[in-house]
Short mmCIF file of C-alpha atoms in Angstrom, two decimals:
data_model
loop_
_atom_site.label_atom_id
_atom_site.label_comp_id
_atom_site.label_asym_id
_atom_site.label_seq_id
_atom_site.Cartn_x
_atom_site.Cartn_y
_atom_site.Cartn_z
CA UNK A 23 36.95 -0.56 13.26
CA UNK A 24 39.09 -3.21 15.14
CA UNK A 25 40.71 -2.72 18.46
CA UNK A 26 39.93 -0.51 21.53
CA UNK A 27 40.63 2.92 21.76
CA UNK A 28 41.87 4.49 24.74
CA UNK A 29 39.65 6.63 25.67
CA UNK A 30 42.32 8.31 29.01
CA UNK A 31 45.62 7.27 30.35
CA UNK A 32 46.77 7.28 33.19
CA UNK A 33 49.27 9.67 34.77
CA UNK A 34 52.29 7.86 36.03
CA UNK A 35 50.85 4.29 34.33
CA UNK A 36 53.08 1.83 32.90
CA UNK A 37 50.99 2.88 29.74
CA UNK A 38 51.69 6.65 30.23
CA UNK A 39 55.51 5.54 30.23
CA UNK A 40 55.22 3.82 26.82
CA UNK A 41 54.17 6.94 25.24
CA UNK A 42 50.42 6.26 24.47
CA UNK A 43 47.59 8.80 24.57
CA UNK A 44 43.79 9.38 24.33
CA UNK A 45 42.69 8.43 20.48
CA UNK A 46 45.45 5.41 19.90
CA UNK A 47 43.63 2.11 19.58
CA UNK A 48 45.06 -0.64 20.71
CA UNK A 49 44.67 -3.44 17.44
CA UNK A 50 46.88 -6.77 18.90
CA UNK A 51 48.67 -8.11 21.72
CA UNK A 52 51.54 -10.46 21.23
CA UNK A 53 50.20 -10.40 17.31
CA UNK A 54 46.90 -11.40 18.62
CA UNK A 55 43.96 -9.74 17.58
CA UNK A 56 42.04 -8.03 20.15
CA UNK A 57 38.70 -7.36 20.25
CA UNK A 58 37.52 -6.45 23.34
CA UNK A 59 38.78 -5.68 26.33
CA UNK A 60 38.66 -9.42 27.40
CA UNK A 61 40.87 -10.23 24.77
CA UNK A 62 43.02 -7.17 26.09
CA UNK A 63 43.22 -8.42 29.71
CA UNK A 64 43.61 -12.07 28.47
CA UNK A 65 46.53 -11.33 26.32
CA UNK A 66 48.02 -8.72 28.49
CA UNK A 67 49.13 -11.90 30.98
CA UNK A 68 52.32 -11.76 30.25
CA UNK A 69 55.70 -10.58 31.32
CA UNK A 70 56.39 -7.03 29.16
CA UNK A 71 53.65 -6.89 26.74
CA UNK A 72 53.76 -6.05 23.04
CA UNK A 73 51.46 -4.24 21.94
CA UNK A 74 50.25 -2.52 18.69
CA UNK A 75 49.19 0.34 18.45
CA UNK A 76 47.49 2.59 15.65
CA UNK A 77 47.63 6.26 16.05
CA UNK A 78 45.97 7.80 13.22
CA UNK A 79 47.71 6.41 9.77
CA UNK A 80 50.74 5.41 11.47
CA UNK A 81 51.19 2.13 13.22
CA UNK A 82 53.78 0.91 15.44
CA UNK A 83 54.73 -1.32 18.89
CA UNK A 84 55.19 -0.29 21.99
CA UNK A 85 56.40 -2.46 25.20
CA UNK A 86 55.10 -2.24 28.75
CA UNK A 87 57.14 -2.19 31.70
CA UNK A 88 57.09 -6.04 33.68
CA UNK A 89 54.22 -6.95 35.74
CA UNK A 90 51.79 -4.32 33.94
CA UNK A 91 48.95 -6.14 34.07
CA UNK A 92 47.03 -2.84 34.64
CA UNK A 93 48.35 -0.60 32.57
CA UNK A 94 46.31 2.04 33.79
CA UNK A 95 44.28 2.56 30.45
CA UNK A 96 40.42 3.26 30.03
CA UNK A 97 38.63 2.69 26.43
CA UNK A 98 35.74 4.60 24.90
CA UNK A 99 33.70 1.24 24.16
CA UNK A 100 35.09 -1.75 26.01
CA UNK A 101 33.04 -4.14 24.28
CA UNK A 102 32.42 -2.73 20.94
CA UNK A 103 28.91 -3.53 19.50
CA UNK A 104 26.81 -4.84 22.06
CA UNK A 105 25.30 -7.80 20.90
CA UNK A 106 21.11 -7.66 20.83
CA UNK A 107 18.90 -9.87 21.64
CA UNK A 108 17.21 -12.00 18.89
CA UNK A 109 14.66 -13.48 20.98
CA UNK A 110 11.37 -12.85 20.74
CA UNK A 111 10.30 -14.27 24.34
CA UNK A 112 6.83 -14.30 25.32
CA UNK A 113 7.01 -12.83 28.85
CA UNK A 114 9.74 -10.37 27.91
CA UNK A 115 9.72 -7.51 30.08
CA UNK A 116 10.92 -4.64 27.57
CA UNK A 117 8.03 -5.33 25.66
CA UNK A 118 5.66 -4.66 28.17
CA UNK A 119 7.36 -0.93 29.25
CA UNK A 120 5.59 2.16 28.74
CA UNK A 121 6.07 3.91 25.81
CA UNK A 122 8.92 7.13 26.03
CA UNK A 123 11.94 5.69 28.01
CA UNK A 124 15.60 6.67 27.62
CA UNK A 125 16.94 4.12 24.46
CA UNK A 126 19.56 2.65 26.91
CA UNK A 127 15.97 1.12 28.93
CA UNK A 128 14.89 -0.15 25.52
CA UNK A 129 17.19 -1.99 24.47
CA UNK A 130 18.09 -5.88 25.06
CA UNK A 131 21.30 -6.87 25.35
CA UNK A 132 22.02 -11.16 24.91
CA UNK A 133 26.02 -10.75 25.05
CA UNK A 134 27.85 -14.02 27.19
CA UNK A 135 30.43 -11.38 27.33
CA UNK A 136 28.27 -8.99 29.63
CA UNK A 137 27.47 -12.21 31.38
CA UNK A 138 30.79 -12.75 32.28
CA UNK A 139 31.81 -9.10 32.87
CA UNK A 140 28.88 -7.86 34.94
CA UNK A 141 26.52 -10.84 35.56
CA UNK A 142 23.60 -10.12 32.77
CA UNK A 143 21.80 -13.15 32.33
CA UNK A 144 22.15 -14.29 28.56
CA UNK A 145 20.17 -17.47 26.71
CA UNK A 146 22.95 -18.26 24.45
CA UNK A 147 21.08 -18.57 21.44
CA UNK A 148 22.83 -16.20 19.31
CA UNK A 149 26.29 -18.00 20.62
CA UNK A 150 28.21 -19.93 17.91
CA UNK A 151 30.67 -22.66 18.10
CA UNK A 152 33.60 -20.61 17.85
CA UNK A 153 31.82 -18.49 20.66
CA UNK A 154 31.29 -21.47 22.94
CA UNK A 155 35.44 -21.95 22.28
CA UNK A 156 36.32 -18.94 22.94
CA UNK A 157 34.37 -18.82 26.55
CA UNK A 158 36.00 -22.48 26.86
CA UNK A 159 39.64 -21.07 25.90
CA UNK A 160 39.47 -17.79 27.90
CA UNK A 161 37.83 -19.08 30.81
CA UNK A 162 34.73 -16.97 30.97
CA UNK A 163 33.34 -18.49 34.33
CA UNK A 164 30.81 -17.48 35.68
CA UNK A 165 27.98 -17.20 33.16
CA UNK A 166 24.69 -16.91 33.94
CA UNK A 167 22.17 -17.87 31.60
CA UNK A 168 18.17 -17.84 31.10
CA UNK A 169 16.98 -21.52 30.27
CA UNK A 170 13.79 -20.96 31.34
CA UNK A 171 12.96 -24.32 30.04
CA UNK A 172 14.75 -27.55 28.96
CA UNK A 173 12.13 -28.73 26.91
CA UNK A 174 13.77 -27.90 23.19
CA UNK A 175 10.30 -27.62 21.91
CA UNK A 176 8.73 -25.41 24.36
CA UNK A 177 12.00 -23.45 24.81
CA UNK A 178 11.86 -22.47 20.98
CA UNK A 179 8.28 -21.20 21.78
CA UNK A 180 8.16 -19.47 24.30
CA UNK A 181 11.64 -17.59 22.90
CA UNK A 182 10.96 -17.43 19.79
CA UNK A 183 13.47 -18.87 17.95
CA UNK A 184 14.12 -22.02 16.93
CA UNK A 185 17.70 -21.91 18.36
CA UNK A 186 16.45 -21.90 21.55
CA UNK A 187 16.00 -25.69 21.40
CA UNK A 188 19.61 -26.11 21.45
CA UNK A 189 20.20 -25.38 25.44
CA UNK A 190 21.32 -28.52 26.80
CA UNK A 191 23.65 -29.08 24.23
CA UNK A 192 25.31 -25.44 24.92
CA UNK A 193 25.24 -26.45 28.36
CA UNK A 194 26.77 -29.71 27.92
CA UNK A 195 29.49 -27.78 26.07
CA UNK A 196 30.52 -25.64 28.64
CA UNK A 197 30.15 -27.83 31.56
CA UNK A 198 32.70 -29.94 29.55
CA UNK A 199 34.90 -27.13 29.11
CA UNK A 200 35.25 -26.57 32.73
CA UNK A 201 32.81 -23.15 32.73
CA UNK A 202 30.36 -22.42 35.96
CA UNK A 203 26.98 -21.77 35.43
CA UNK A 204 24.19 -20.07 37.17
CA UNK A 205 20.83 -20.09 35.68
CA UNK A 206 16.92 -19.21 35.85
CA UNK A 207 13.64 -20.14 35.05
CA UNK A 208 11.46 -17.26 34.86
CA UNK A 209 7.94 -19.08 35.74
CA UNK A 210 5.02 -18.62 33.42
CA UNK A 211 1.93 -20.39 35.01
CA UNK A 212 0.46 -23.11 32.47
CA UNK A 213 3.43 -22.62 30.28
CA UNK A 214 6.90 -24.26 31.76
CA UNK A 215 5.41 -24.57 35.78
CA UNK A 216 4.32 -28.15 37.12
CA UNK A 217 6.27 -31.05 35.11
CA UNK A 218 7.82 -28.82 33.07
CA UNK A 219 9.71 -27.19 35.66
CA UNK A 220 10.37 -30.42 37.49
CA UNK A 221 12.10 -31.84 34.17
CA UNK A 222 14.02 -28.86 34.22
CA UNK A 223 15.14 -28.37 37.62
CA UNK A 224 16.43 -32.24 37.05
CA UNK A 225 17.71 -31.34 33.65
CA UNK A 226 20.01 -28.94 35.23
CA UNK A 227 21.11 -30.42 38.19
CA UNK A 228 22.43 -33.13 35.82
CA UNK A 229 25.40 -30.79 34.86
CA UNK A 230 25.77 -30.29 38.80
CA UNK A 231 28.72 -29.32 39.55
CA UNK A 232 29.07 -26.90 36.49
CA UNK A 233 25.67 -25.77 37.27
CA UNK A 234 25.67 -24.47 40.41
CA UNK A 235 22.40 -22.47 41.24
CA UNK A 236 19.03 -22.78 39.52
CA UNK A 237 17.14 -19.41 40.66
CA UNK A 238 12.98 -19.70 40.01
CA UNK A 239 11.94 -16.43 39.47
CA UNK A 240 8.19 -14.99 38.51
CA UNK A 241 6.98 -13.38 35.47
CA UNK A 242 6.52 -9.99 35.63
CA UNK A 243 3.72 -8.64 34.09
CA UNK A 244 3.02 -5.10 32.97
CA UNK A 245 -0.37 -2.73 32.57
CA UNK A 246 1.54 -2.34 28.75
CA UNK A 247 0.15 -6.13 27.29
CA UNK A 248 -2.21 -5.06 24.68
CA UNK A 249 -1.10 -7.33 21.76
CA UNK A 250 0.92 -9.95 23.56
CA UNK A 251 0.86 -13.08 24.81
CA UNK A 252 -1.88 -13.48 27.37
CA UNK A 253 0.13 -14.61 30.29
CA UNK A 254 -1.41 -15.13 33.85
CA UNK A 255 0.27 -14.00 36.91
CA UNK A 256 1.33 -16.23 40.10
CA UNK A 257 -1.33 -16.42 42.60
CA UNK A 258 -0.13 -16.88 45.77
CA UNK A 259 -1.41 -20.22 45.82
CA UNK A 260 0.78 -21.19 43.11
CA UNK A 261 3.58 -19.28 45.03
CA UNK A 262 2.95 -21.94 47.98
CA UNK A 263 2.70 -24.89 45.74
CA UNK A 264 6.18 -23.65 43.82
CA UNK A 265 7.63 -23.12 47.47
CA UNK A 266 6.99 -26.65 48.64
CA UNK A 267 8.27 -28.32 45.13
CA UNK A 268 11.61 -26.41 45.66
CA UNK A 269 11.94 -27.37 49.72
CA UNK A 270 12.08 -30.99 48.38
CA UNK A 271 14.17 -30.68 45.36
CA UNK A 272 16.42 -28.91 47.97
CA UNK A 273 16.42 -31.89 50.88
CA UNK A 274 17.34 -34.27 47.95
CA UNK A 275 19.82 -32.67 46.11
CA UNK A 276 21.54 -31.87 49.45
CA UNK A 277 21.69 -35.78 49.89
CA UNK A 278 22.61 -36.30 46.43
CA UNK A 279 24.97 -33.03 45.83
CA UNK A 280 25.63 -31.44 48.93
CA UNK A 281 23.88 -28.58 47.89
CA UNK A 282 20.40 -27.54 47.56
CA UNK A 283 21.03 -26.52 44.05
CA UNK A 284 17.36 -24.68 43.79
CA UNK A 285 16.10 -21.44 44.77
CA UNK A 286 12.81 -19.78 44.57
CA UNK A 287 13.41 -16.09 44.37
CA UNK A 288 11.73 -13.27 47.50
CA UNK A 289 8.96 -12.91 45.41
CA UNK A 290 7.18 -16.26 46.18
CA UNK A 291 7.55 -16.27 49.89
CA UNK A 292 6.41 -12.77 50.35
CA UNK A 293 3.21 -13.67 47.87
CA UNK A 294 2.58 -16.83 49.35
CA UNK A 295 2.86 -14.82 53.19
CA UNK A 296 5.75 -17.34 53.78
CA UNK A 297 9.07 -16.98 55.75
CA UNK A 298 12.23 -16.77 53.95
CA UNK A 299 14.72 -19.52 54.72
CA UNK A 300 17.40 -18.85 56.78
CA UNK A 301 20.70 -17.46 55.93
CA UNK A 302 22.52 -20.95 55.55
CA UNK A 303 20.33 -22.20 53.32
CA UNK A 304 21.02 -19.57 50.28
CA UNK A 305 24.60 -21.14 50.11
CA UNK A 306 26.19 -18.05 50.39
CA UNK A 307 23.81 -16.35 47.85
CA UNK A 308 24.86 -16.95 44.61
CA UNK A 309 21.75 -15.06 43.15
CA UNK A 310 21.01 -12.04 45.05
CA UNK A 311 21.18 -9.73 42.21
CA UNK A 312 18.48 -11.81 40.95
CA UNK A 313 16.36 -11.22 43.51
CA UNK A 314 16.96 -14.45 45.66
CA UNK A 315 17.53 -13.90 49.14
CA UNK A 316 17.52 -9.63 49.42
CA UNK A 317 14.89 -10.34 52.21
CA UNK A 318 17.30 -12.45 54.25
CA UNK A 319 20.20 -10.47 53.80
CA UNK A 320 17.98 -7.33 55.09
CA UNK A 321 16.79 -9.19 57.78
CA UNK A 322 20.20 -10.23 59.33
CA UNK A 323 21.69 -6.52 58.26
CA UNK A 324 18.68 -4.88 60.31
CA UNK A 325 19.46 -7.28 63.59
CA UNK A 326 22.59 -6.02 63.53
CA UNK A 327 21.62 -2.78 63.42
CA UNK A 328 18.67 -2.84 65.68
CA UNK A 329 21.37 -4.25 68.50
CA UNK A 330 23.08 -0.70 67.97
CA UNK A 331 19.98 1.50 68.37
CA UNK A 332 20.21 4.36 71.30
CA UNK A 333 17.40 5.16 72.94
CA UNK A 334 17.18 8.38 71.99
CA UNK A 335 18.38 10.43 68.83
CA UNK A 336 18.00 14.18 67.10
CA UNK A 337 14.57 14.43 66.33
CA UNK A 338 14.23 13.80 62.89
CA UNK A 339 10.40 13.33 60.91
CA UNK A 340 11.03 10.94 58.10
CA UNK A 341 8.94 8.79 55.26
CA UNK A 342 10.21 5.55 53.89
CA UNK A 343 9.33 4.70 50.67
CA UNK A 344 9.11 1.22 49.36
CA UNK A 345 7.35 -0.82 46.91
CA UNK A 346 4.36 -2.65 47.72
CA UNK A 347 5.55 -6.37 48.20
CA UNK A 348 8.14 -5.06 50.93
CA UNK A 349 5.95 -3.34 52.75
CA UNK A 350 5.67 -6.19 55.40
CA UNK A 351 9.25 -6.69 55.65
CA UNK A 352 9.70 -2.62 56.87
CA UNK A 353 6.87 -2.32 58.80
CA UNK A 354 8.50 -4.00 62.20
CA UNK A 355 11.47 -1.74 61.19
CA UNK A 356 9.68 1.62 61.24
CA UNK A 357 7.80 0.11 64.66
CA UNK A 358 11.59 -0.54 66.41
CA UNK A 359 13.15 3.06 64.43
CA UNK A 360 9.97 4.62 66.17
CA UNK A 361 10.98 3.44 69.89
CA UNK A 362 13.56 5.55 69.44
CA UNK A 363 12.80 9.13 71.26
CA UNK A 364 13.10 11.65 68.38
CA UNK A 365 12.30 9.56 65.71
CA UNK A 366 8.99 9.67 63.81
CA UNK A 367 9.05 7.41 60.96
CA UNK A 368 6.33 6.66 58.63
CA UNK A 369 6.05 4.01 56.01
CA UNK A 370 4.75 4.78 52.40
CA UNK A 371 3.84 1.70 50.10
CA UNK A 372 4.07 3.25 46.66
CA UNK A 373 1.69 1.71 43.98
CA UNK A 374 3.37 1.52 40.70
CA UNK A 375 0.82 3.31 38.56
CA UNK A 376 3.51 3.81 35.74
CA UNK A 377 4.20 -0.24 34.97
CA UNK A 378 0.69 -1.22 36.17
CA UNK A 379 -0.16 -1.98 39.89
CA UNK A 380 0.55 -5.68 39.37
CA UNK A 381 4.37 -4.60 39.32
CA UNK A 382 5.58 -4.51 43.27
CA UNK A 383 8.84 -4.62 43.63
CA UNK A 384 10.88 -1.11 45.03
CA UNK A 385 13.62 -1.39 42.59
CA UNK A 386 10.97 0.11 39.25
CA UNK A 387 9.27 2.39 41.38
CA UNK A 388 9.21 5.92 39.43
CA UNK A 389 10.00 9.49 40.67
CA UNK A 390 6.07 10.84 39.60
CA UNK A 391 4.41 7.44 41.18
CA UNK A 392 6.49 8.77 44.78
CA UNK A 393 5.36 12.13 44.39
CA UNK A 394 1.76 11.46 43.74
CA UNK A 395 1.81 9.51 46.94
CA UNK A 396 3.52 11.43 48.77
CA UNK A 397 0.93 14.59 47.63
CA UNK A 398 -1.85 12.48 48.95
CA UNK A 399 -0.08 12.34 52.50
CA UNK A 400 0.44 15.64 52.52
CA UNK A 401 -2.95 16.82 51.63
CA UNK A 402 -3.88 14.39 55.06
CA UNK A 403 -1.89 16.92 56.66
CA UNK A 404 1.64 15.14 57.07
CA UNK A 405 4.62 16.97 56.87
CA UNK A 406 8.61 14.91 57.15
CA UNK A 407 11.32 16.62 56.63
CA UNK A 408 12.94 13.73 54.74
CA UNK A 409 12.08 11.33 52.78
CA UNK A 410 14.29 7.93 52.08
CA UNK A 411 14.02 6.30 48.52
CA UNK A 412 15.30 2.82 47.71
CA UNK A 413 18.68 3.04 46.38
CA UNK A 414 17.47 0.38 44.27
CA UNK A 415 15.02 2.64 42.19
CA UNK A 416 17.59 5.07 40.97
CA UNK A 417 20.58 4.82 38.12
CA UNK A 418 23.93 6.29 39.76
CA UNK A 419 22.26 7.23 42.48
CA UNK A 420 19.83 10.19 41.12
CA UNK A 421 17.73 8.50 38.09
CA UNK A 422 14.37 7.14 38.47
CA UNK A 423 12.95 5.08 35.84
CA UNK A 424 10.78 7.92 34.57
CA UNK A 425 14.38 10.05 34.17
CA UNK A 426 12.80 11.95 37.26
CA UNK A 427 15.62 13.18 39.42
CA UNK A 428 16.15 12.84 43.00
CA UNK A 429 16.49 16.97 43.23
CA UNK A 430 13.37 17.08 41.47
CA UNK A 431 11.54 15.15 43.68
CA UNK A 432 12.89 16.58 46.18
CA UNK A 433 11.94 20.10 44.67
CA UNK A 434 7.75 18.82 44.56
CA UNK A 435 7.62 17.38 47.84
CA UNK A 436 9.26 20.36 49.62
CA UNK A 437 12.06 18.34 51.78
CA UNK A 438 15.49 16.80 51.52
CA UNK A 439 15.61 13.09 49.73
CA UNK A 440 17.90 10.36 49.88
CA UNK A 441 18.57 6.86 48.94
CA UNK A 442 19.30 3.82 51.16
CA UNK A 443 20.06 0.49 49.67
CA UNK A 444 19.96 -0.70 53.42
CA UNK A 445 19.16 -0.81 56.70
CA UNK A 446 23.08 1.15 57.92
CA UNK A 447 22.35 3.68 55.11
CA UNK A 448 19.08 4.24 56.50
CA UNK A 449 19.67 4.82 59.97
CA UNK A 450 22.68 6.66 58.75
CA UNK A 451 19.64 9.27 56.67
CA UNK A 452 17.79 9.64 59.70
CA UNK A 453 20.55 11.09 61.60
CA UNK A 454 20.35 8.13 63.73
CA UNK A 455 24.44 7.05 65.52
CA UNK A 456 24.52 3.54 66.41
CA UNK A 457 25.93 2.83 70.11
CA UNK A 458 29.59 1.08 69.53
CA UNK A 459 29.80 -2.34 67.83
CA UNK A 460 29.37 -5.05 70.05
CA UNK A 461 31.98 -8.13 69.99
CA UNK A 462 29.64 -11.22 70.96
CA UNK A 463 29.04 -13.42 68.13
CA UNK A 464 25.76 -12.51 66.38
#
């Protein structure tokens, strides 16, 4: 069925006034069609809104007060159907999961609407004409799309599907049209690495300044392979080679663009044993949901922080949980939260035993992989009284990968357990109050 329906309005709203109620769905604006609640906001510009409404059988319009450009109405499904991805990508991720997760883990989403709304990355190869005219028309900027390659050949292999091959036209489209663009290469080793990625990384600067960041990212690979593509993983010297071909794409484009364009995600410094560039040189970060430039940000959050430290605090015997690949980054942080008098701090890599050990990263760490290592400790005769999970690990703050709950854990391990997405939340767990802020420049 067409339109959105409101799914709660409310009290007080410039909708509530106008008489509408959970269950109407809202089927044009102005006359306009509206499919989704881009169209809604899109068409809801204006100065007193029409719009129609159907409320079972009956239909009928209904005005909004001036200057109601939030109404104050939610909707039951925002976007409708979710568009799926028809991809069949070699290094695809959800292929390689463990069989038995929740359906919403399962399922792959290529929508440029989501890409817009939330920042998914999308490949654009089940986007029409009239789709690229619509993101033109409504100004759907940012997008951030998966190119992966620019090579129409290779792209339409290693997706699989022949529409693949059709990138830089779609890009040329929507630079044209005025759209910004962020975009990644996920790096397969022998696949789209070496001159490949060279051709791309020049490919894409080409539509600089529509394109505006080019994040390099590594494959991920999974224990859950059998039957796929037999991908190799980065090595770490191909993590040091990768860093050095970015560094100089970075020193010319800065000549050529003023701006370094490229970025190789975390991942291939902390492989390769490398530091991470320094905060000026992620341009303001436009990819740190992707993974590209976390470190740094932690870094220069934790130096604040560690400024603000007292030199004593309530005792307070805590574990830190991470992933394996951070591991380096927290141990000088546990060694400065331990020269604190009271504090006894003790860092836990976790190996991911439920993706396969080759997976690292904190943020797909499960609730049974903590506990198992945490049993292990405990059996050695350790004994917190808290223990801090990344905030990255857990959906709305409670959900591990595994649908194991934070109380659960919590439950096994016999102490209190809380999530800190950063260095202020997790001074904050231990209990820890940081001496006033200080008003030099830092």
């Amino acid at each position: 069925m067409s339109g959105l329906e409101i799914k709660a309005v409310e009290p007080g709203s410039a909708a509530f006034a106008a008489g509408l109620a959970a269950g109407d769905r809202i089927t044009a604006i102005g006359g306009r069609p509206v499919r989704d609640i881009i169209d809604y906001y899109f068409y809801l510009a204006v100065a007193e809104p029409e719009l129609t409404v159907r409320r079972g059988e009956k239909e009928f319009n209904v005005r909004l007060a001036a200057e109601a450009g939030r109404p104050g109405l939610s909707f039951v499904s925002p976007f409708g159907r979710i568009r799926r991805c028809a991809n069949r990508c070699l290094f695809c991720f959800v292929d390689q999961q463990p069989p038995g997760l929740r359906p919403s883990l399962c399922f792959k989403d290529d929508d440029y609407r989501l890409s817009f709304w939330e920042g998914n990355f999308v490949t654009l190869t089940n986007c029409t004409r009239r789709d690229i005219e619509r993101i033109v028309a409504q100004r759907l900027s940012p997008l951030y799309v998966s190119v992966h390659t620019t090579n129409p050949e290779l792209r339409a292999r290693l997706m699989g599907n022949p529409r693949a091959a059709e990138i830089k036209a779609q890009l040329a489209a929507l630079a044209a049209g005025g759209i910004t663009l962020h975009t990644q290469v996920v790096l397969c080793p022998g696949l789209n690495d070496g001159a490949e990625l060279e051709r791309t990384v020049r490919d894409l600067a080409s539509f600089f300044p529509a394109v505006r960041s080019v994040a390099v990212v590594p494959v991920g690979l999974t224990a859950h392979r059998a039957g796929l593509y037999p991908l190799r993983p980065v090595t770490p010297a191909a993590a040091a080679a990768l860093i050095e071909d970015v560094t100089a794409w970075q020193r010319e484009f800065r000549r050529r663009y003023g701006s370094r364009l490229v970025f190789a995600a975390d991942e291939f410094y902390l492989l390769a044993g490398k530091a991470v560039p320094a905060t000026k040189e992620y341009e303001g970060f436009p990819q740190l949901e992707n993974g590209v430039g976390l470190v740094r940000r932690f870094r220069d959050a934790w130096k604040r922080v560690a400024r603000r430290l007292p030199e004593t605090t309530t005792p307070c015997r805590a574990v830190l949980v991470t992933g394996t690949l951070a591991a380096p980054v927290l141990r000088p942080v546990v060694a400065r939260l331990n020269a604190v008098a009271g504090l006894e701090v003790t860092l836990v890599p976790v190996a991911n035993r439920f993706f396969g050990t080759s997976v690292t990263v904190a943020g797909l760490l499960t609730g049974r992989d903590i506990c198992a290592a945490l049993a292990t400790l405990f059996r050695e005769g350790l004994r917190p009284e808290l223990v801090v999970v990344p905030a990255a690990a857990l959906k709305d703050g409670r959900l591990f990968l595994d649908d194991t709950t934070c109380a659960a854990v919590a439950q096994q391990v016999g102490c209190r357990v809380v999530a800190a997405a950063g260095p202020h939340e997790l001074v904050a767990a231990l209990g820890v109050k940081l001496a006033r802020r200080s008003f030099r420049k830092e």
